[in-house]
PDB file of C-alpha atoms in Angstrom:
ATOM      1  CA  MET A 855      60.009  57.250 -45.576  1.00 54.00           C
ATOM      2  CA  ASN A 856      60.570  54.068 -47.622  1.00 60.00           C
ATOM      3  CA  ASN A 857      59.432  51.993 -44.654  1.00 65.00           C
ATOM      4  CA  ASN A 858      56.177  54.011 -44.486  1.00 67.00           C
ATOM      5  CA  ILE A 859      55.577  53.445 -48.215  1.00 64.00           C
ATOM      6  CA  SER A 860      56.287  49.729 -47.780  1.00 80.00           C
ATOM      7  CA  GLU A 861      53.811  49.503 -44.874  1.00 82.00           C
ATOM      8  CA  TYR A 862      51.221  51.429 -46.893  1.00 80.00           C
ATOM      9  CA  LYS A 863      51.559  49.020 -49.830  1.00 84.00           C
ATOM     10  CA  LYS A 864      51.354  46.063 -47.446  1.00 87.00           C
ATOM     11  CA  GLY A 865      48.166  47.536 -45.986  1.00 85.00           C
ATOM     12  CA  VAL A 866      46.612  47.966 -49.442  1.00 84.00           C
ATOM     13  CA  LEU A 867      47.502  44.359 -50.296  1.00 91.00           C
ATOM     14  CA  GLU A 868      46.005  43.048 -47.032  1.00 89.00           C
ATOM     15  CA  VAL A 869      42.730  44.916 -47.557  1.00 88.00           C
ATOM     16  CA  LEU A 870      42.588  43.849 -51.210  1.00 91.00           C
ATOM     17  CA  MET A 871      43.159  40.204 -50.243  1.00 94.00           C
ATOM     18  CA  CYS A 872      40.334  40.502 -47.709  1.00 91.00           C
ATOM     19  CA  MET A 873      37.959  41.816 -50.381  1.00 91.00           C
ATOM     20  CA  ILE A 874      38.973  39.115 -52.877  1.00 94.00           C
ATOM     21  CA  ILE A 875      38.297  36.394 -50.278  1.00 95.00           C
ATOM     22  CA  TRP A 876      34.898  37.939 -49.511  1.00 93.00           C
ATOM     23  CA  GLY A 877      34.276  38.145 -53.257  1.00 95.00           C
ATOM     24  CA  VAL A 878      34.757  34.406 -53.791  1.00 96.00           C
ATOM     25  CA  LEU A 879      33.061  33.227 -50.573  1.00 96.00           C
ATOM     26  CA  PRO A 880      29.798  32.472 -52.433  1.00 96.00           C
ATOM     27  CA  ILE A 881      31.679  29.535 -54.016  1.00 97.00           C
ATOM     28  CA  TYR A 882      32.551  28.298 -50.513  1.00 97.00           C
ATOM     29  CA  TRP A 883      28.962  28.508 -49.243  1.00 96.00           C
ATOM     30  CA  LYS A 884      27.560  27.004 -52.463  1.00 96.00           C
ATOM     31  CA  SER A 885      29.944  24.047 -52.086  1.00 96.00           C
ATOM     32  CA  LEU A 886      28.152  23.106 -48.851  1.00 96.00           C
ATOM     33  CA  ILE A 887      24.820  22.403 -50.585  1.00 96.00           C
ATOM     34  CA  PRO A 888      22.727  20.253 -49.833  1.00 95.00           C
ATOM     35  CA  ILE A 889      23.485  21.077 -46.173  1.00 96.00           C
ATOM     36  CA  SER A 890      20.716  23.438 -45.046  1.00 94.00           C
ATOM     37  CA  SER A 891      21.537  27.155 -44.883  1.00 95.00           C
ATOM     38  CA  TRP A 892      20.286  27.217 -41.279  1.00 94.00           C
ATOM     39  CA  VAL A 893      22.612  24.372 -40.302  1.00 96.00           C
ATOM     40  CA  ILE A 894      25.508  26.268 -41.921  1.00 96.00           C
ATOM     41  CA  ILE A 895      24.590  29.394 -39.934  1.00 95.00           C
ATOM     42  CA  ILE A 896      24.518  27.440 -36.647  1.00 96.00           C
ATOM     43  CA  TYR A 897      27.943  25.964 -37.360  1.00 97.00           C
ATOM     44  CA  ARG A 898      29.279  29.357 -38.385  1.00 96.00           C
ATOM     45  CA  VAL A 899      28.364  30.881 -35.013  1.00 95.00           C
ATOM     46  CA  LEU A 900      29.940  27.919 -33.224  1.00 96.00           C
ATOM     47  CA  MET A 901      33.144  27.811 -35.282  1.00 96.00           C
ATOM     48  CA  VAL A 902      33.687  31.597 -35.245  1.00 94.00           C
ATOM     49  CA  PHE A 903      33.710  31.402 -31.442  1.00 96.00           C
ATOM     50  CA  VAL A 904      36.126  28.439 -31.428  1.00 96.00           C
ATOM     51  CA  THR A 905      38.436  30.045 -34.018  1.00 95.00           C
ATOM     52  CA  ALA A 906      38.462  33.434 -32.262  1.00 94.00           C
ATOM     53  CA  LEU A 907      39.184  31.772 -28.905  1.00 96.00           C
ATOM     54  CA  LEU A 908      42.116  29.780 -30.335  1.00 95.00           C
ATOM     55  CA  LEU A 909      43.530  32.920 -31.993  1.00 94.00           C
ATOM     56  CA  ALA A 910      43.087  34.929 -28.783  1.00 95.00           C
ATOM     57  CA  LEU A 911      44.978  32.304 -26.746  1.00 95.00           C
ATOM     58  CA  ARG A 912      48.036  32.930 -28.935  1.00 93.00           C
ATOM     59  CA  LYS A 913      48.055  36.575 -27.851  1.00 91.00           C
ATOM     60  CA  TYR A 914      46.322  36.768 -24.464  1.00 95.00           C
ATOM     61  CA  SER A 915      46.096  34.802 -21.234  1.00 95.00           C
ATOM     62  CA  TRP A 916      42.786  33.292 -20.092  1.00 95.00           C
ATOM     63  CA  SER A 917      42.494  36.071 -17.526  1.00 94.00           C
ATOM     64  CA  GLU A 918      42.966  38.788 -20.180  1.00 94.00           C
ATOM     65  CA  ILE A 919      40.432  37.174 -22.516  1.00 95.00           C
ATOM     66  CA  TRP A 920      37.677  37.144 -19.868  1.00 94.00           C
ATOM     67  CA  LYS A 921      38.615  40.471 -18.258  1.00 92.00           C
ATOM     68  CA  PRO A 922      35.851  42.461 -20.061  1.00 91.00           C
ATOM     69  CA  LEU A 923      33.276  39.945 -18.760  1.00 89.00           C
ATOM     70  CA  ARG A 924      34.288  40.843 -15.205  1.00 88.00           C
ATOM     71  CA  GLU A 925      35.077  44.536 -15.525  1.00 87.00           C
ATOM     72  CA  ASP A 926      33.326  45.996 -18.569  1.00 88.00           C
ATOM     73  CA  ARG A 927      29.762  44.687 -18.679  1.00 89.00           C
ATOM     74  CA  LYS A 928      28.600  47.618 -20.823  1.00 91.00           C
ATOM     75  CA  THR A 929      31.009  46.695 -23.635  1.00 91.00           C
ATOM     76  CA  VAL A 930      30.023  43.023 -23.323  1.00 92.00           C
ATOM     77  CA  ARG A 931      26.316  43.938 -23.639  1.00 93.00           C
ATOM     78  CA  THR A 932      27.092  46.104 -26.659  1.00 93.00           C
ATOM     79  CA  LEU A 933      29.024  43.287 -28.328  1.00 93.00           C
ATOM     80  CA  PHE A 934      26.201  40.843 -27.563  1.00 94.00           C
ATOM     81  CA  ILE A 935      23.779  43.121 -29.452  1.00 95.00           C
ATOM     82  CA  ALA A 936      26.335  43.490 -32.247  1.00 92.00           C
ATOM     83  CA  GLY A 937      26.615  39.690 -32.353  1.00 93.00           C
ATOM     84  CA  LEU A 938      22.861  39.281 -32.747  1.00 95.00           C
ATOM     85  CA  ILE A 939      22.777  41.801 -35.602  1.00 95.00           C
ATOM     86  CA  ILE A 940      25.770  40.376 -37.476  1.00 92.00           C
ATOM     87  CA  THR A 941      24.262  36.890 -37.094  1.00 93.00           C
ATOM     88  CA  VAL A 942      21.117  38.158 -38.834  1.00 95.00           C
ATOM     89  CA  ASN A 943      23.414  39.599 -41.521  1.00 94.00           C
ATOM     90  CA  TRP A 944      25.289  36.290 -41.920  1.00 92.00           C
ATOM     91  CA  SER A 945      22.014  34.374 -41.987  1.00 94.00           C
ATOM     92  CA  THR A 946      20.542  36.592 -44.694  1.00 96.00           C
ATOM     93  CA  TYR A 947      23.717  36.449 -46.772  1.00 96.00           C
ATOM     94  CA  ILE A 948      24.228  32.669 -46.599  1.00 96.00           C
ATOM     95  CA  TRP A 949      20.548  31.971 -47.254  1.00 96.00           C
ATOM     96  CA  ALA A 950      20.639  34.394 -50.223  1.00 96.00           C
ATOM     97  CA  VAL A 951      23.751  32.821 -51.756  1.00 96.00           C
ATOM     98  CA  ASN A 952      22.448  29.261 -51.433  1.00 95.00           C
ATOM     99  CA  ASN A 953      18.972  30.139 -52.721  1.00 95.00           C
ATOM    100  CA  GLY A 954      19.910  31.979 -55.917  1.00 94.00           C
ATOM    101  CA  TYR A 955      20.037  35.586 -54.669  1.00 95.00           C
ATOM    102  CA  ILE A 956      23.743  36.361 -55.086  1.00 96.00           C
ATOM    103  CA  LEU A 957      22.894  39.429 -57.205  1.00 94.00           C
ATOM    104  CA  GLN A 958      20.656  40.824 -54.476  1.00 93.00           C
ATOM    105  CA  SER A 959      23.316  40.188 -51.844  1.00 94.00           C
ATOM    106  CA  SER A 960      25.914  42.016 -53.958  1.00 94.00           C
ATOM    107  CA  LEU A 961      23.484  44.923 -54.350  1.00 93.00           C
ATOM    108  CA  GLY A 962      23.205  45.015 -50.557  1.00 92.00           C
ATOM    109  CA  TYR A 963      26.962  45.333 -50.173  1.00 91.00           C
ATOM    110  CA  TYR A 964      27.004  48.137 -52.764  1.00 90.00           C
ATOM    111  CA  ILE A 965      24.360  50.031 -50.787  1.00 89.00           C
ATOM    112  CA  GLU A 966      25.961  49.332 -47.401  1.00 86.00           C
ATOM    113  CA  PRO A 967      28.726  52.035 -47.490  1.00 82.00           C
ATOM    114  CA  LEU A 968      26.084  54.648 -48.313  1.00 84.00           C
ATOM    115  CA  MET A 969      23.891  53.346 -45.482  1.00 86.00           C
ATOM    116  CA  VAL A 970      26.863  53.606 -43.107  1.00 80.00           C
ATOM    117  CA  CYS A 971      27.246  57.277 -44.119  1.00 81.00           C
ATOM    118  CA  LEU A 972      23.546  57.885 -43.514  1.00 84.00           C
ATOM    119  CA  LEU A 973      23.721  56.355 -40.028  1.00 83.00           C
ATOM    120  CA  GLY A 974      26.865  58.393 -39.341  1.00 80.00           C
ATOM    121  CA  ILE A 975      24.933  61.565 -40.126  1.00 83.00           C
ATOM    122  CA  ILE A 976      21.844  60.553 -38.107  1.00 85.00           C
ATOM    123  CA  ILE A 977      23.472  58.895 -35.072  1.00 82.00           C
ATOM    124  CA  PHE A 978      26.930  60.470 -34.797  1.00 75.00           C
ATOM    125  CA  HIS A 979      26.013  63.859 -36.352  1.00 79.00           C
ATOM    126  CA  GLU A 980      28.883  63.550 -38.804  1.00 76.00           C
ATOM    127  CA  LYS A 981      29.314  66.245 -41.410  1.00 78.00           C
ATOM    128  CA  SER A 982      28.571  65.088 -44.914  1.00 77.00           C
ATOM    129  CA  SER A 983      29.163  66.512 -48.375  1.00 84.00           C
ATOM    130  CA  LYS A 984      27.098  67.101 -51.474  1.00 89.00           C
ATOM    131  CA  TYR A 985      28.858  64.118 -53.062  1.00 88.00           C
ATOM    132  CA  LYS A 986      27.698  61.715 -50.346  1.00 84.00           C
ATOM    133  CA  TYR A 987      24.162  63.104 -50.422  1.00 89.00           C
ATOM    134  CA  THR A 988      24.154  62.695 -54.205  1.00 91.00           C
ATOM    135  CA  ALA A 989      25.325  59.077 -53.867  1.00 90.00           C
ATOM    136  CA  MET A 990      22.548  58.352 -51.352  1.00 89.00           C
ATOM    137  CA  ILE A 991      19.936  59.832 -53.705  1.00 92.00           C
ATOM    138  CA  PHE A 992      21.188  57.587 -56.535  1.00 92.00           C
ATOM    139  CA  ALA A 993      20.951  54.553 -54.210  1.00 91.00           C
ATOM    140  CA  LEU A 994      17.389  55.504 -53.263  1.00 90.00           C
ATOM    141  CA  VAL A 995      16.450  55.874 -56.943  1.00 93.00           C
ATOM    142  CA  ALA A 996      17.876  52.405 -57.683  1.00 92.00           C
ATOM    143  CA  VAL A 997      15.829  50.850 -54.856  1.00 91.00           C
ATOM    144  CA  ILE A 998      12.660  52.614 -56.083  1.00 92.00           C
ATOM    145  CA  ILE A 999      13.268  51.318 -59.643  1.00 93.00           C
ATOM    146  CA  LEU A1000      13.575  47.746 -58.307  1.00 91.00           C
ATOM    147  CA  LEU A1001      10.492  48.265 -56.135  1.00 89.00           C
ATOM    148  CA  VAL A1002       8.410  49.371 -59.127  1.00 90.00           C
ATOM    149  CA  HIS A1003       9.886  46.681 -61.400  1.00 89.00           C
ATOM    150  CA  PHE A1004       9.317  43.708 -59.070  1.00 85.00           C
ATOM    151  CA  HIS A1005       6.378  45.184 -57.109  1.00 84.00           C
ATOM    152  CA  GLN A1006       8.253  44.405 -53.919  1.00 85.00           C
ATOM    153  CA  LEU A1007      11.216  45.734 -51.951  1.00 87.00           C
ATOM    154  CA  PRO A1008      14.618  44.096 -52.598  1.00 92.00           C
ATOM    155  CA  THR A1009      14.422  42.722 -49.057  1.00 93.00           C
ATOM    156  CA  VAL A1010      17.615  40.652 -49.233  1.00 94.00           C
ATOM    157  CA  ALA A1011      19.699  43.615 -50.416  1.00 93.00           C
ATOM    158  CA  LEU A1012      18.175  46.026 -47.905  1.00 93.00           C
ATOM    159  CA  GLY A1013      18.399  43.461 -45.096  1.00 95.00           C
ATOM    160  CA  ILE A1014      22.113  42.927 -45.710  1.00 94.00           C
ATOM    161  CA  ALA A1015      22.808  46.673 -46.079  1.00 92.00           C
ATOM    162  CA  ILE A1016      20.828  47.710 -42.992  1.00 93.00           C
ATOM    163  CA  THR A1017      22.089  44.980 -40.641  1.00 94.00           C
ATOM    164  CA  PHE A1018      25.748  45.468 -41.591  1.00 88.00           C
ATOM    165  CA  SER A1019      25.418  49.257 -41.309  1.00 88.00           C
ATOM    166  CA  VAL A1020      23.860  49.023 -37.847  1.00 90.00           C
ATOM    167  CA  TYR A1021      26.576  46.525 -36.872  1.00 89.00           C
ATOM    168  CA  ALA A1022      29.271  48.955 -38.074  1.00 83.00           C
ATOM    169  CA  ALA A1023      27.643  51.810 -36.132  1.00 84.00           C
ATOM    170  CA  ILE A1024      27.572  49.724 -32.938  1.00 86.00           C
ATOM    171  CA  LYS A1025      31.204  48.650 -33.393  1.00 82.00           C
ATOM    172  CA  ARG A1026      32.218  52.323 -33.638  1.00 77.00           C
ATOM    173  CA  SER A1027      31.195  52.782 -30.019  1.00 79.00           C
ATOM    174  CA  VAL A1028      33.574  50.135 -28.641  1.00 82.00           C
ATOM    175  CA  THR A1029      37.351  49.873 -28.671  1.00 79.00           C
ATOM    176  CA  ILE A1030      38.430  46.274 -28.284  1.00 84.00           C
ATOM    177  CA  ASP A1031      40.752  43.909 -30.143  1.00 85.00           C
ATOM    178  CA  PRO A1032      38.864  42.475 -33.184  1.00 84.00           C
ATOM    179  CA  ILE A1033      39.636  38.901 -32.086  1.00 89.00           C
ATOM    180  CA  LEU A1034      38.254  39.498 -28.572  1.00 91.00           C
ATOM    181  CA  SER A1035      35.290  41.235 -30.171  1.00 90.00           C
ATOM    182  CA  MET A1036      34.502  38.091 -32.198  1.00 90.00           C
ATOM    183  CA  ILE A1037      34.595  36.032 -28.992  1.00 94.00           C
ATOM    184  CA  TYR A1038      32.075  38.241 -27.216  1.00 94.00           C
ATOM    185  CA  GLU A1039      29.863  38.637 -30.285  1.00 93.00           C
ATOM    186  CA  THR A1040      29.358  34.863 -30.356  1.00 94.00           C
ATOM    187  CA  LEU A1041      29.866  33.948 -26.674  1.00 94.00           C
ATOM    188  CA  PHE A1042      26.191  33.995 -25.641  1.00 94.00           C
ATOM    189  CA  LEU A1043      24.938  32.497 -28.910  1.00 95.00           C
ATOM    190  CA  MET A1044      27.500  29.677 -28.862  1.00 96.00           C
ATOM    191  CA  PRO A1045      25.769  27.458 -26.215  1.00 96.00           C
ATOM    192  CA  PHE A1046      22.504  27.576 -28.194  1.00 96.00           C
ATOM    193  CA  ALA A1047      24.380  26.863 -31.446  1.00 96.00           C
ATOM    194  CA  LEU A1048      26.214  23.930 -29.842  1.00 97.00           C
ATOM    195  CA  GLY A1049      23.010  22.493 -28.387  1.00 97.00           C
ATOM    196  CA  ILE A1050      21.118  22.777 -31.673  1.00 97.00           C
ATOM    197  CA  ALA A1051      24.058  21.320 -33.653  1.00 96.00           C
ATOM    198  CA  LEU A1052      24.306  18.308 -31.314  1.00 97.00           C
ATOM    199  CA  TYR A1053      20.531  17.741 -31.433  1.00 97.00           C
ATOM    200  CA  LEU A1054      20.476  17.897 -35.249  1.00 96.00           C
ATOM    201  CA  GLU A1055      23.439  15.547 -35.626  1.00 96.00           C
ATOM    202  CA  PHE A1056      22.118  12.965 -33.116  1.00 96.00           C
ATOM    203  CA  THR A1057      18.670  12.988 -34.755  1.00 96.00           C
ATOM    204  CA  GLY A1058      20.072  12.609 -38.265  1.00 94.00           C
ATOM    205  CA  LYS A1059      18.950  16.063 -39.413  1.00 93.00           C
ATOM    206  CA  GLY A1060      22.313  17.811 -39.358  1.00 94.00           C
ATOM    207  CA  ALA A1061      25.305  18.298 -41.617  1.00 96.00           C
ATOM    208  CA  ILE A1062      26.745  14.788 -41.278  1.00 94.00           C
ATOM    209  CA  ALA A1063      23.576  13.162 -42.608  1.00 94.00           C
ATOM    210  CA  ALA A1064      22.994  15.723 -45.358  1.00 94.00           C
ATOM    211  CA  GLY A1065      26.474  16.250 -46.743  1.00 92.00           C
ATOM    212  CA  GLN A1066      29.623  14.411 -47.767  1.00 94.00           C
ATOM    213  CA  PRO A1067      32.658  14.033 -45.436  1.00 94.00           C
ATOM    214  CA  TYR A1068      34.619  16.757 -47.276  1.00 95.00           C
ATOM    215  CA  GLN A1069      31.668  19.127 -46.846  1.00 96.00           C
ATOM    216  CA  TYR A1070      31.638  18.538 -43.106  1.00 95.00           C
ATOM    217  CA  ILE A1071      35.343  19.408 -42.988  1.00 95.00           C
ATOM    218  CA  LEU A1072      34.626  22.596 -44.964  1.00 96.00           C
ATOM    219  CA  LEU A1073      31.829  23.399 -42.521  1.00 96.00           C
ATOM    220  CA  LEU A1074      34.219  23.067 -39.566  1.00 95.00           C
ATOM    221  CA  LEU A1075      36.550  25.529 -41.314  1.00 96.00           C
ATOM    222  CA  CYS A1076      33.896  28.227 -41.696  1.00 95.00           C
ATOM    223  CA  GLY A1077      35.257  29.979 -38.601  1.00 94.00           C
ATOM    224  CA  VAL A1078      38.595  30.382 -40.374  1.00 94.00           C
ATOM    225  CA  ALA A1079      36.784  31.577 -43.520  1.00 94.00           C
ATOM    226  CA  THR A1080      35.088  34.231 -41.383  1.00 90.00           C
ATOM    227  CA  ALA A1081      37.969  35.273 -39.123  1.00 89.00           C
ATOM    228  CA  GLY A1082      40.726  35.258 -41.771  1.00 90.00           C
ATOM    229  CA  PRO A1083      39.379  38.114 -43.934  1.00 90.00           C
ATOM    230  CA  LEU A1084      38.429  40.169 -40.853  1.00 84.00           C
ATOM    231  CA  ILE A1085      41.982  39.904 -39.497  1.00 84.00           C
ATOM    232  CA  LEU A1086      43.394  40.928 -42.891  1.00 87.00           C
ATOM    233  CA  PHE A1087      41.009  43.883 -43.004  1.00 84.00           C
ATOM    234  CA  ALA A1088      41.864  44.998 -39.454  1.00 77.00           C
ATOM    235  CA  ALA A1089      45.607  44.754 -40.186  1.00 79.00           C
ATOM    236  CA  GLY A1090      45.327  46.603 -43.495  1.00 82.00           C
ATOM    237  CA  ALA A1091      43.063  49.327 -42.111  1.00 74.00           C
ATOM    238  CA  GLN A1092      45.812  50.385 -39.687  1.00 72.00           C
ATOM    239  CA  LYS A1093      48.326  50.940 -42.490  1.00 80.00           C
ATOM    240  CA  THR A1094      46.353  52.555 -45.294  1.00 78.00           C
ATOM    241  CA  SER A1095      43.952  55.470 -45.839  1.00 71.00           C
ATOM    242  CA  MET A1096      40.175  55.681 -45.475  1.00 64.00           C
ATOM    243  CA  PHE A1097      39.943  56.512 -49.183  1.00 68.00           C
ATOM    244  CA  ILE A1098      41.632  53.240 -50.165  1.00 73.00           C
ATOM    245  CA  LEU A1099      39.441  51.331 -47.698  1.00 73.00           C
ATOM    246  CA  GLY A1100      36.334  52.836 -49.260  1.00 72.00           C
ATOM    247  CA  LEU A1101      37.529  52.245 -52.810  1.00 77.00           C
ATOM    248  CA  VAL A1102      38.478  48.576 -52.480  1.00 83.00           C
ATOM    249  CA  GLU A1103      35.242  47.881 -50.595  1.00 82.00           C
ATOM    250  CA  TYR A1104      33.537  47.646 -54.006  1.00 88.00           C
ATOM    251  CA  VAL A1105      35.787  44.769 -55.131  1.00 91.00           C
ATOM    252  CA  SER A1106      33.889  42.039 -53.247  1.00 93.00           C
ATOM    253  CA  PRO A1107      30.310  42.925 -54.342  1.00 93.00           C
ATOM    254  CA  THR A1108      31.536  43.304 -57.929  1.00 93.00           C
ATOM    255  CA  MET A1109      33.099  39.830 -57.797  1.00 94.00           C
ATOM    256  CA  GLN A1110      29.922  38.433 -56.234  1.00 95.00           C
ATOM    257  CA  MET A1111      27.801  40.017 -58.960  1.00 93.00           C
ATOM    258  CA  LEU A1112      30.000  38.512 -61.684  1.00 94.00           C
ATOM    259  CA  LEU A1113      29.839  35.094 -59.992  1.00 96.00           C
ATOM    260  CA  GLY A1114      26.060  35.333 -59.792  1.00 95.00           C
ATOM    261  CA  ILE A1115      25.718  36.157 -63.489  1.00 94.00           C
ATOM    262  CA  PHE A1116      28.453  34.100 -65.158  1.00 94.00           C
ATOM    263  CA  LEU A1117      29.074  31.133 -62.845  1.00 96.00           C
ATOM    264  CA  TYR A1118      25.654  30.515 -61.305  1.00 95.00           C
ATOM    265  CA  HIS A1119      23.591  31.976 -64.179  1.00 94.00           C
ATOM    266  CA  GLU A1120      21.195  33.974 -62.031  1.00 95.00           C
ATOM    267  CA  SER A1121      18.646  35.781 -64.148  1.00 90.00           C
ATOM    268  CA  VAL A1122      19.286  39.480 -64.688  1.00 90.00           C
ATOM    269  CA  ASP A1123      17.238  41.785 -66.893  1.00 91.00           C
ATOM    270  CA  SER A1124      17.784  45.273 -68.270  1.00 94.00           C
ATOM    271  CA  ILE A1125      15.938  46.950 -65.375  1.00 93.00           C
ATOM    272  CA  GLN A1126      18.124  45.219 -62.800  1.00 92.00           C
ATOM    273  CA  MET A1127      21.233  46.240 -64.712  1.00 93.00           C
ATOM    274  CA  LEU A1128      19.894  49.808 -64.855  1.00 94.00           C
ATOM    275  CA  ALA A1129      19.563  49.768 -61.052  1.00 93.00           C
ATOM    276  CA  PHE A1130      23.148  48.513 -60.718  1.00 93.00           C
ATOM    277  CA  CYS A1131      24.369  51.220 -63.099  1.00 94.00           C
ATOM    278  CA  ILE A1132      22.598  53.903 -61.051  1.00 94.00           C
ATOM    279  CA  ILE A1133      24.250  52.552 -57.895  1.00 92.00           C
ATOM    280  CA  TRP A1134      27.648  52.644 -59.645  1.00 93.00           C
ATOM    281  CA  ILE A1135      27.109  56.265 -60.720  1.00 93.00           C
ATOM    282  CA  GLY A1136      26.278  57.111 -57.115  1.00 91.00           C
ATOM    283  CA  LEU A1137      29.432  55.328 -55.963  1.00 90.00           C
ATOM    284  CA  VAL A1138      31.500  57.428 -58.406  1.00 89.00           C
ATOM    285  CA  PHE A1139      30.204  60.569 -56.656  1.00 90.00           C
ATOM    286  CA  PHE A1140      30.826  58.941 -53.270  1.00 87.00           C
ATOM    287  CA  THR A1141      34.398  57.954 -54.185  1.00 85.00           C
ATOM    288  CA  TYR A1142      35.177  61.382 -55.644  1.00 86.00           C
ATOM    289  CA  GLY A1143      33.952  63.003 -52.445  1.00 85.00           C
ATOM    290  CA  GLU A1144      36.135  60.668 -50.347  1.00 79.00           C
ATOM    291  CA  LEU A1145      39.142  61.484 -52.562  1.00 80.00           C
ATOM    292  CA  LYS A1146      38.614  65.226 -52.100  1.00 80.00           C
ATOM    293  CA  SER A1147      38.206  64.758 -48.357  1.00 76.00           C
ATOM    294  CA  SER A1148      41.353  62.621 -48.194  1.00 71.00           C
ATOM    295  CA  LYS A1149      43.402  65.221 -50.079  1.00 72.00           C
ATOM    296  CA  SER A1150      42.037  68.001 -47.873  1.00 71.00           C
ATOM    297  CA  GLU A1151      43.035  66.145 -44.703  1.00 63.00           C
ATOM    298  CA  ALA A1152      46.495  65.424 -46.123  1.00 62.00           C
ATOM    299  CA  THR A1153      47.189  69.120 -46.839  1.00 65.00           C
ATOM    300  CA  SER A1154      45.742  70.453 -43.562  1.00 60.00           C
TER     301      SER A1154
END
């Protein structure tokens, strides 16, 4: 019993550490300026593949790593599509952070759990509750308020929320080690990323020409910055409950929002704060519903 409690606490700590790292990652991406966001994205694809491959070699043989490529083409195709979608998500997020839209990106990650629920209902015919429906209505109201206020959709927030939700839905359909998944999500994009990176560097338009030596080192570590939190999340998810996973998921967008306001001084007005407050109210309903569901499953 004590061992189970210890594992549970370890799982909570691992997931919390993952969310804290994600919460401070805007500082990491901002530190790479003036390197272009698109150059950062190209290197991220390349270095995620390299990092995932090195991690996989500690656990699997070469034959085991490439086994799905030979025997499970359907899963490989699915992961290729997932890789394209998560690359769009990464691209939107990094561009947003480095162009003064941290608040919009944090809003996207607040909306994302609700979008995942919506896709679960539509695609997987999952049963929902009045609490989740209420949370989704609050999210919709917040988006409408921002639409009316700015006379345009919060495209960054919605782009991040939609792409990550679709990515999560696709990943639900495959069962493969997260490290191997990262390899196959970037495998077919990696040659293009490598070719573009080499062309940019040899023509003086890449990271080496734009940044300082320490920034280039940071850029080469972006695979670790990506893979590390995902490994922590995967390890923690196996030891803790869905309720805890859902609850701590709000740590990283909250940290990002605070960074955007207090560290990078992004402009925020009363209407934007109203939209955030409406989202938070919706998330209270969402969290309460998850708590009730968790207790119900525990007693059944």
